[in-house]
Short mmCIF file of C-alpha atoms and ligand atoms in Angstrom, two decimals:
data_model
loop_
_atom_site.label_atom_id
_atom_site.label_comp_id
_atom_site.label_asym_id
_atom_site.label_seq_id
_atom_site.Cartn_x
_atom_site.Cartn_y
_atom_site.Cartn_z
CA MET A 1 61.26 -27.87 -22.04
CA SER A 2 60.00 -29.67 -18.94
CA ILE A 3 56.62 -31.40 -18.92
CA LEU A 4 54.86 -32.63 -15.80
CA VAL A 5 53.04 -35.89 -16.57
CA THR A 6 50.44 -36.84 -13.97
CA GLY A 7 49.54 -40.53 -14.10
CA GLY A 8 52.67 -41.15 -16.16
CA ALA A 9 53.09 -44.71 -14.88
CA GLY A 10 49.70 -45.72 -16.29
CA TYR A 11 48.85 -47.28 -19.63
CA ILE A 12 48.51 -44.20 -21.85
CA GLY A 13 50.80 -42.06 -19.68
CA SER A 14 53.72 -44.50 -19.99
CA HIS A 15 53.53 -44.57 -23.78
CA THR A 16 53.32 -40.78 -23.87
CA CYS A 17 56.31 -40.40 -21.50
CA LEU A 18 58.36 -42.52 -23.87
CA GLU A 19 57.35 -40.44 -26.91
CA LEU A 20 58.12 -37.23 -25.00
CA LEU A 21 61.60 -38.43 -23.98
CA ASN A 22 62.31 -39.63 -27.52
CA ALA A 23 61.30 -36.21 -28.84
CA GLY A 24 63.77 -34.50 -26.51
CA TYR A 25 61.43 -33.19 -23.77
CA GLU A 26 62.39 -33.40 -20.13
CA ILE A 27 59.69 -35.01 -18.05
CA VAL A 28 58.69 -35.11 -14.41
CA VAL A 29 56.18 -37.80 -13.46
CA ILE A 30 53.78 -37.87 -10.53
CA ASP A 31 51.74 -41.00 -9.90
CA ASN A 32 50.42 -42.61 -6.72
CA LEU A 33 50.79 -46.06 -8.34
CA SER A 34 47.19 -46.87 -7.38
CA ASN A 35 46.68 -48.49 -10.78
CA SER A 36 50.25 -48.92 -12.03
CA LYS A 37 53.68 -50.21 -11.11
CA PHE A 38 57.09 -48.66 -10.52
CA GLU A 39 58.53 -51.22 -12.96
CA THR A 40 56.83 -49.35 -15.83
CA LEU A 41 58.92 -46.26 -15.09
CA LYS A 42 62.13 -48.30 -15.14
CA ARG A 43 61.18 -49.67 -18.54
CA ILE A 44 60.41 -46.22 -19.94
CA SER A 45 63.91 -45.09 -18.91
CA GLU A 46 65.45 -48.22 -20.35
CA LEU A 47 63.67 -47.78 -23.71
CA ALA A 48 64.42 -44.06 -23.96
CA LYS A 49 67.93 -44.45 -22.50
CA LYS A 50 67.16 -41.43 -20.34
CA ASP A 51 66.38 -40.80 -16.71
CA PHE A 52 63.64 -38.61 -15.33
CA LYS A 53 62.32 -37.49 -11.97
CA PHE A 54 59.47 -39.45 -10.40
CA TYR A 55 57.27 -38.43 -7.47
CA ASN A 56 55.39 -41.31 -5.88
CA GLY A 57 52.57 -39.07 -4.70
CA ASP A 58 48.92 -38.26 -4.84
CA LEU A 59 47.36 -35.27 -6.59
CA LEU A 60 45.10 -34.92 -3.58
CA ASN A 61 48.13 -34.15 -1.45
CA GLN A 62 48.80 -30.40 -1.83
CA LYS A 63 52.17 -30.66 -0.11
CA THR A 64 53.48 -33.14 -2.66
CA ILE A 65 52.25 -31.09 -5.61
CA GLU A 66 53.73 -27.95 -4.15
CA GLU A 67 57.05 -29.77 -3.90
CA VAL A 68 56.80 -30.81 -7.56
CA PHE A 69 56.19 -27.24 -8.75
CA SER A 70 58.62 -25.55 -6.38
CA LYS A 71 61.53 -27.86 -7.22
CA ASN A 72 61.05 -28.11 -11.00
CA ASN A 73 60.64 -25.55 -13.75
CA ILE A 74 57.52 -26.99 -15.29
CA ASP A 75 56.42 -25.50 -18.63
CA ALA A 76 53.28 -27.57 -19.24
CA VAL A 77 51.23 -30.37 -17.71
CA ILE A 78 49.79 -33.47 -19.35
CA HIS A 79 47.14 -34.66 -16.93
CA PHE A 80 46.37 -38.39 -17.17
CA ALA A 81 45.97 -39.15 -13.47
CA GLY A 82 42.48 -40.39 -12.71
CA LEU A 83 40.39 -43.45 -12.06
CA LYS A 84 38.90 -44.95 -15.21
CA SER A 85 36.61 -47.91 -14.57
CA VAL A 86 32.99 -47.27 -15.52
CA ASN A 87 31.70 -50.10 -13.29
CA GLU A 88 33.73 -49.03 -10.29
CA SER A 89 32.49 -45.46 -10.75
CA ILE A 90 28.89 -46.66 -10.49
CA GLU A 91 29.68 -48.60 -7.30
CA ALA A 92 31.86 -45.90 -5.70
CA PRO A 93 30.82 -42.54 -7.18
CA LEU A 94 32.14 -40.45 -4.26
CA HIS A 95 35.56 -42.02 -4.61
CA TYR A 96 35.54 -41.22 -8.34
CA TYR A 97 34.31 -37.64 -7.97
CA HIS A 98 36.79 -37.03 -5.16
CA ASN A 99 39.83 -38.52 -6.87
CA ASN A 100 39.24 -37.20 -10.38
CA ILE A 101 37.73 -33.80 -9.64
CA SER A 102 39.47 -32.83 -6.40
CA GLY A 103 42.77 -34.12 -7.83
CA THR A 104 42.35 -31.87 -10.86
CA LEU A 105 41.35 -28.88 -8.72
CA SER A 106 44.40 -29.17 -6.51
CA LEU A 107 46.62 -29.57 -9.58
CA CYS A 108 45.12 -26.45 -11.21
CA GLN A 109 45.46 -24.42 -8.03
CA MET A 110 49.16 -25.21 -7.91
CA MET A 111 49.59 -24.52 -11.63
CA LYS A 112 48.01 -21.11 -11.10
CA LYS A 113 50.23 -20.40 -8.09
CA TYR A 114 53.38 -21.25 -10.06
CA ASN A 115 52.15 -19.55 -13.22
CA VAL A 116 52.10 -22.74 -15.32
CA LYS A 117 49.11 -22.24 -17.58
CA LYS A 118 49.44 -24.89 -20.27
CA MET A 119 47.54 -28.12 -19.86
CA ILE A 120 46.49 -31.16 -21.83
CA PHE A 121 43.68 -33.09 -20.20
CA SER A 122 42.72 -36.75 -20.76
CA SER A 123 39.03 -36.63 -21.48
CA SER A 124 37.05 -39.47 -22.97
CA ALA A 125 34.49 -40.35 -25.63
CA SER A 126 32.33 -41.25 -22.63
CA VAL A 127 31.41 -37.53 -22.41
CA TYR A 128 29.14 -38.12 -25.43
CA GLY A 129 27.09 -40.81 -23.65
CA MET A 130 24.72 -42.42 -26.14
CA PRO A 131 25.41 -40.49 -29.35
CA LYS A 132 22.47 -40.06 -31.73
CA ASN A 133 24.74 -39.89 -34.78
CA VAL A 134 28.07 -41.36 -35.80
CA PRO A 135 30.75 -40.39 -36.58
CA ILE A 136 30.77 -38.25 -33.45
CA THR A 137 31.93 -34.66 -33.89
CA GLU A 138 33.25 -32.53 -31.05
CA ASN A 139 29.99 -30.55 -31.19
CA SER A 140 27.80 -33.55 -30.43
CA PRO A 141 25.71 -33.25 -27.25
CA LEU A 142 27.63 -33.94 -24.05
CA VAL A 143 25.45 -36.26 -21.97
CA PRO A 144 27.56 -38.85 -20.13
CA ILE A 145 25.65 -41.79 -18.71
CA ASN A 146 27.81 -42.87 -15.77
CA PRO A 147 29.75 -41.20 -12.93
CA TYR A 148 33.10 -41.81 -14.66
CA GLY A 149 31.96 -39.97 -17.78
CA ARG A 150 30.48 -37.21 -15.65
CA THR A 151 33.82 -36.67 -13.89
CA LYS A 152 35.35 -36.10 -17.34
CA LEU A 153 32.65 -33.64 -18.41
CA MET A 154 32.76 -31.78 -15.09
CA ILE A 155 36.53 -31.40 -15.40
CA GLU A 156 36.13 -30.12 -18.97
CA GLU A 157 33.68 -27.52 -17.63
CA ILE A 158 35.95 -26.55 -14.73
CA LEU A 159 38.79 -26.01 -17.20
CA ARG A 160 36.53 -23.91 -19.45
CA ASP A 161 35.62 -21.72 -16.46
CA LEU A 162 39.28 -21.41 -15.60
CA TYR A 163 40.03 -20.17 -19.10
CA ILE A 164 37.11 -17.71 -18.98
CA SER A 165 38.54 -16.29 -15.74
CA ASP A 166 42.04 -15.89 -17.18
CA HIS A 167 42.66 -15.84 -20.92
CA SER A 168 46.35 -16.54 -20.54
CA TRP A 169 45.65 -20.27 -20.07
CA GLY A 170 46.12 -22.72 -22.96
CA ILE A 171 44.13 -25.93 -22.45
CA THR A 172 43.54 -28.87 -24.75
CA LEU A 173 40.86 -31.45 -23.99
CA LEU A 174 41.61 -34.75 -25.69
CA ARG A 175 38.65 -37.11 -25.96
CA TYR A 176 40.08 -40.59 -26.45
CA PHE A 177 38.07 -43.34 -28.10
CA ASN A 178 39.22 -46.94 -27.39
CA PRO A 179 43.00 -47.13 -26.87
CA ILE A 180 44.45 -50.62 -27.30
CA GLY A 181 47.78 -52.21 -28.31
CA ALA A 182 51.21 -51.63 -26.83
CA HIS A 183 54.65 -50.27 -27.64
CA GLU A 184 56.25 -52.35 -30.37
CA SER A 185 59.16 -53.27 -28.09
CA GLY A 186 56.75 -55.40 -26.05
CA ARG A 187 58.20 -53.81 -22.88
CA ILE A 188 55.31 -51.53 -21.91
CA GLY A 189 51.58 -52.18 -22.29
CA GLU A 190 48.25 -52.42 -20.51
CA ASP A 191 48.33 -54.33 -17.24
CA PRO A 192 44.84 -54.54 -15.75
CA ASN A 193 44.27 -55.70 -12.18
CA ASP A 194 41.88 -58.64 -11.75
CA ILE A 195 39.55 -59.72 -14.55
CA PRO A 196 39.76 -57.23 -17.42
CA ASN A 197 36.61 -55.22 -18.13
CA ASN A 198 37.79 -54.12 -21.54
CA LEU A 199 37.78 -56.22 -24.66
CA MET A 200 41.43 -56.21 -25.80
CA PRO A 201 43.02 -57.13 -22.46
CA TYR A 202 40.39 -59.86 -22.15
CA ILE A 203 41.25 -61.25 -25.60
CA ASN A 204 44.94 -61.15 -24.62
CA GLN A 205 44.21 -63.27 -21.54
CA VAL A 206 42.26 -65.78 -23.62
CA ALA A 207 45.18 -65.96 -26.06
CA ILE A 208 47.68 -66.64 -23.25
CA GLY A 209 45.41 -69.31 -21.75
CA LYS A 210 44.34 -67.46 -18.60
CA ARG A 211 40.69 -67.36 -19.63
CA GLU A 212 38.70 -69.87 -21.60
CA LYS A 213 36.79 -67.70 -24.04
CA VAL A 214 35.59 -64.20 -24.79
CA ASN A 215 32.01 -63.41 -23.83
CA VAL A 216 30.75 -61.22 -26.65
CA PHE A 217 28.25 -58.84 -25.06
CA GLY A 218 25.27 -58.54 -27.41
CA LYS A 219 24.55 -60.01 -30.82
CA ASP A 220 21.55 -57.92 -31.85
CA TYR A 221 22.96 -54.41 -32.01
CA ASP A 222 22.20 -52.28 -35.03
CA THR A 223 25.64 -52.96 -36.59
CA HIS A 224 26.95 -54.94 -39.58
CA ASP A 225 27.25 -58.20 -37.59
CA GLY A 226 25.10 -57.46 -34.53
CA THR A 227 28.05 -56.93 -32.14
CA GLY A 228 29.11 -53.57 -30.68
CA VAL A 229 31.18 -51.22 -32.82
CA ARG A 230 34.00 -49.07 -31.41
CA ASP A 231 36.82 -46.86 -32.63
CA TYR A 232 39.97 -48.71 -31.52
CA ILE A 233 43.13 -46.63 -31.62
CA HIS A 234 46.74 -47.76 -31.18
CA VAL A 235 48.10 -46.37 -27.91
CA VAL A 236 51.29 -45.20 -29.66
CA ASP A 237 49.27 -43.18 -32.19
CA LEU A 238 47.36 -41.76 -29.23
CA ALA A 239 50.60 -40.90 -27.41
CA LYS A 240 51.84 -39.09 -30.51
CA GLY A 241 48.61 -37.09 -30.57
CA HIS A 242 49.66 -35.64 -27.20
CA LEU A 243 52.90 -34.36 -28.69
CA ARG A 244 51.02 -32.56 -31.47
CA ALA A 245 48.62 -31.11 -28.90
CA LEU A 246 51.55 -30.03 -26.75
CA GLU A 247 53.21 -28.23 -29.65
CA MET A 248 49.97 -26.31 -30.22
CA VAL A 249 49.15 -25.53 -26.61
CA ILE A 250 52.66 -24.24 -25.89
CA ARG A 251 52.34 -21.48 -28.49
CA THR A 252 48.67 -20.56 -28.09
CA THR A 253 46.07 -19.67 -25.49
CA GLY A 254 42.44 -20.76 -25.43
CA ILE A 255 40.58 -23.99 -24.75
CA ASP A 256 39.53 -26.54 -27.31
CA ALA A 257 38.41 -30.19 -27.46
CA PHE A 258 39.57 -32.85 -29.93
CA ASN A 259 38.49 -36.39 -30.64
CA LEU A 260 41.41 -38.81 -30.82
CA GLY A 261 40.33 -41.91 -32.69
CA THR A 262 40.88 -43.46 -36.11
CA GLY A 263 37.42 -42.61 -37.41
CA ILE A 264 36.83 -46.28 -38.25
CA GLY A 265 34.36 -48.45 -36.37
CA TYR A 266 35.11 -52.15 -35.89
CA SER A 267 32.83 -54.69 -34.24
CA VAL A 268 33.77 -57.11 -31.47
CA LEU A 269 33.88 -59.92 -34.03
CA ASP A 270 36.03 -57.82 -36.40
CA LEU A 271 38.53 -57.36 -33.57
CA ILE A 272 38.58 -61.05 -32.70
CA LYS A 273 39.10 -62.00 -36.37
CA SER A 274 41.84 -59.43 -36.83
CA TYR A 275 43.57 -60.67 -33.65
CA GLU A 276 43.45 -64.26 -34.90
CA LYS A 277 44.91 -63.19 -38.25
CA ALA A 278 47.67 -61.05 -36.75
CA THR A 279 48.75 -63.58 -34.12
CA SER A 280 47.72 -67.00 -35.49
CA LYS A 281 46.08 -67.65 -32.11
CA LYS A 282 42.56 -69.10 -31.98
CA ILE A 283 40.22 -66.99 -29.85
CA PRO A 284 37.15 -68.98 -28.76
CA TYR A 285 34.08 -66.87 -28.01
CA THR A 286 30.38 -67.11 -27.20
CA LEU A 287 27.69 -64.63 -28.05
CA THR A 288 25.92 -63.59 -24.88
CA HIS A 289 23.59 -60.91 -23.52
CA ARG A 290 24.26 -57.16 -23.79
CA ARG A 291 26.27 -55.47 -21.06
CA PRO A 292 24.16 -52.81 -19.30
CA GLY A 293 25.11 -49.27 -20.32
CA ASP A 294 26.74 -50.30 -23.62
CA ILE A 295 25.90 -48.56 -26.87
CA ASP A 296 25.72 -50.04 -30.37
CA LYS A 297 28.20 -47.85 -32.23
CA CYS A 298 30.75 -45.25 -31.24
CA TYR A 299 33.39 -43.84 -33.57
CA ALA A 300 34.98 -40.47 -34.05
CA ASP A 301 34.83 -37.76 -36.63
CA THR A 302 38.58 -37.08 -36.66
CA ARG A 303 38.71 -34.09 -39.01
CA LYS A 304 39.27 -31.45 -36.34
CA ALA A 305 42.40 -33.12 -34.93
CA LYS A 306 43.74 -33.51 -38.44
CA GLU A 307 43.07 -29.90 -39.40
CA LYS A 308 44.11 -28.15 -36.20
CA LEU A 309 46.68 -30.48 -34.63
CA GLY A 310 48.05 -31.95 -37.86
CA TRP A 311 47.60 -35.40 -36.30
CA LYS A 312 46.11 -38.57 -37.69
CA ALA A 313 46.21 -42.16 -36.43
CA ILE A 314 48.20 -44.35 -38.82
CA LYS A 315 48.35 -47.82 -37.28
CA SER A 316 45.94 -50.52 -38.43
CA LEU A 317 43.75 -52.84 -36.38
CA GLU A 318 46.21 -55.65 -37.16
CA ASP A 319 49.12 -53.55 -35.85
CA MET A 320 47.12 -53.02 -32.64
CA CYS A 321 46.47 -56.76 -32.29
CA ARG A 322 50.03 -57.81 -33.08
CA ASP A 323 51.50 -55.34 -30.59
CA ALA A 324 48.94 -56.22 -27.89
CA TRP A 325 49.83 -59.89 -28.24
CA ARG A 326 53.62 -59.26 -28.21
CA TRP A 327 53.23 -57.41 -24.92
CA GLN A 328 51.06 -60.20 -23.45
CA LYS A 329 53.33 -63.00 -24.67
CA ASN A 330 56.48 -61.34 -23.33
CA ASN A 331 54.82 -60.39 -20.02
CA PRO A 332 52.29 -63.12 -19.16
CA ASN A 333 51.83 -61.61 -15.70
CA GLY A 334 52.08 -57.99 -16.77
CA TYR A 335 54.67 -56.03 -14.82
CA ASN A 336 54.73 -58.67 -12.06
CA LYS A 337 57.70 -60.79 -12.96
P1 NAD B 1 45.67 -45.87 -15.97
O1 NAD B 1 44.85 -46.24 -14.79
O2 NAD B 1 46.57 -46.91 -16.54
O3 NAD B 1 46.56 -44.57 -15.62
C1 NAD B 1 46.13 -43.57 -14.74
C2 NAD B 1 47.26 -43.36 -13.73
O4 NAD B 1 46.88 -42.34 -12.80
C3 NAD B 1 47.58 -44.61 -12.92
O5 NAD B 1 48.96 -44.88 -13.01
C4 NAD B 1 47.17 -44.24 -11.48
O6 NAD B 1 48.02 -44.87 -10.53
C5 NAD B 1 47.29 -42.73 -11.50
N1 NAD B 1 46.43 -42.01 -10.54
C6 NAD B 1 45.10 -42.13 -10.38
N2 NAD B 1 44.66 -41.28 -9.44
C7 NAD B 1 45.76 -40.58 -9.00
C8 NAD B 1 45.96 -39.55 -8.05
N3 NAD B 1 44.94 -39.06 -7.31
N4 NAD B 1 47.20 -39.07 -7.87
C9 NAD B 1 48.25 -39.56 -8.58
N5 NAD B 1 48.11 -40.53 -9.49
C10 NAD B 1 46.87 -41.04 -9.70
O7 NAD B 1 44.69 -45.30 -17.08
P2 NAD B 1 44.96 -44.97 -18.62
O8 NAD B 1 44.24 -45.97 -19.43
O9 NAD B 1 46.39 -44.74 -18.84
O10 NAD B 1 44.15 -43.61 -18.74
C11 NAD B 1 44.78 -42.35 -18.56
C12 NAD B 1 43.72 -41.28 -18.58
O11 NAD B 1 42.99 -41.36 -19.80
C13 NAD B 1 42.70 -41.40 -17.46
O12 NAD B 1 42.36 -40.11 -17.01
C14 NAD B 1 41.50 -42.05 -18.14
O13 NAD B 1 40.30 -41.70 -17.53
C15 NAD B 1 41.60 -41.46 -19.54
N6 NAD B 1 40.97 -42.31 -20.57
C16 NAD B 1 41.34 -43.63 -20.68
C17 NAD B 1 40.70 -44.43 -21.64
C18 NAD B 1 41.06 -45.89 -21.77
O14 NAD B 1 40.28 -46.63 -22.36
N7 NAD B 1 42.20 -46.34 -21.30
C19 NAD B 1 39.72 -43.89 -22.49
C20 NAD B 1 39.39 -42.54 -22.35
C21 NAD B 1 40.03 -41.76 -21.38
N1 UFG B 2 33.02 -56.38 -24.95
C1 UFG B 2 32.71 -57.72 -25.06
N2 UFG B 2 33.25 -58.59 -24.17
C2 UFG B 2 34.10 -58.18 -23.17
C3 UFG B 2 34.42 -56.80 -23.07
C4 UFG B 2 33.85 -55.93 -23.97
O1 UFG B 2 31.95 -58.12 -25.94
O2 UFG B 2 34.56 -59.02 -22.38
C5 UFG B 2 32.47 -55.44 -25.95
C6 UFG B 2 31.64 -54.31 -25.38
O3 UFG B 2 30.30 -54.71 -25.24
C7 UFG B 2 31.85 -53.21 -26.43
C8 UFG B 2 33.28 -53.47 -26.93
O4 UFG B 2 33.58 -54.81 -26.58
O5 UFG B 2 30.98 -53.41 -27.50
C9 UFG B 2 34.31 -52.55 -26.27
O6 UFG B 2 34.19 -52.65 -24.87
P1 UFG B 2 35.31 -52.07 -23.88
O7 UFG B 2 34.88 -52.42 -22.50
O8 UFG B 2 36.66 -52.51 -24.32
O9 UFG B 2 35.25 -50.50 -24.12
P2 UFG B 2 34.01 -49.48 -24.00
O10 UFG B 2 33.76 -48.92 -25.35
O11 UFG B 2 32.89 -50.08 -23.30
O12 UFG B 2 34.63 -48.38 -23.02
C10 UFG B 2 35.93 -47.81 -23.20
C11 UFG B 2 36.50 -47.45 -21.84
C12 UFG B 2 35.70 -46.33 -21.23
C13 UFG B 2 35.64 -45.16 -22.17
C14 UFG B 2 35.09 -45.60 -23.51
C15 UFG B 2 35.15 -44.46 -24.49
O13 UFG B 2 36.48 -48.58 -20.98
O14 UFG B 2 36.35 -45.91 -20.06
O15 UFG B 2 35.86 -46.69 -24.02
O16 UFG B 2 36.41 -43.90 -24.49
F1 UFG B 2 34.82 -44.23 -21.65
#
């Protein structure tokens, strides 16, 4: 079975490509490398001991996508390609709406033309905005609070309309919580450009000596220690969730959304402590002001994924920290040698 992976050179895509190859799927990857490196693809092949086809192309380019579908017998698509920075999306909303939404539209048009009607879409917990209650179920109100989150919700709605128009589609919307960690080989991992916005890559850079200390955003949240609580999930667990979703979507039609998280909320200080324990590295930090747009707590109700996909995250916070650090230590400059 041949799976087209859009954005397969990226952080979550690369880990999923590896799991797919290890499970015996053929893959075809398309990525414009706008936020990733070719080196990642070489490492996926090396780890899986298998080759695969790669198109260095943009989803916005209809000609390239047509080439992908006309030259390969694609059975299903896992659609990761998109821009993902909340801050950037506030500064450049048109760029975000264009890339994420138009890219998805052109992909879907080509899928329809080539009669490929199975898709897994990378949505995000950001579709829930500021949840009133935790844990967050899939039925919680969908009120994203930034352009990035709105691109995800709009795409979910587009895909729902597509299904309504043609019931032979099978579409799974996966709402990720906070993916962190890396493959246990230490060969693939998260490689942010510039100063990391997200907590784990920032901690990694403090641990390797690139940054002095972590700025902990907010100390007076309504949480057990006053710092923000999130549902961190190991990227390999997350990647495996895609394989369960794929198995389901291949044999069914319909559209459904699933939270992919662990269901456990940890604070910023919990994560720092766990990292120190797992790696024996000291992580200096200072408590500072809240970051605009942040919420106090966000963690998933994971029952639906367990019941319907037969998937559950199994790796602990310490596993996530240990694997994140192994990746950082072995690749101090990410994929740049
Ligand atoms: P990433 O940036 O590492 O990967 C996305 C990949 O898509 C990159 O390799 C990029 O080059 C590629 N891409 C972007 N626009 C493209 C286009 N128009 N054509 C072709 N390729 C394009 O991000 P990630 O962390 O791996 O996230 C994957 C998906 O999951 C994204 O859609 C993201 O919004 C979503 N998501 C991520 C998180 C997270 O915290 N990492 C959380 C929730 C949802
Ligand atoms: N934080 C710090 N210091 C930092 C960075 C983050 O204290 O330097 C705190 C934040 O305030 C928050 C927690 O660490 O309490 C996690 O922050 P991240 O930036 O790592 O992650 P977010 O929960 O803010 O957002 C992430 C992705 C979004 C996605 C969301 C839900 O960046 O794209 O998870 O999936 F929408």
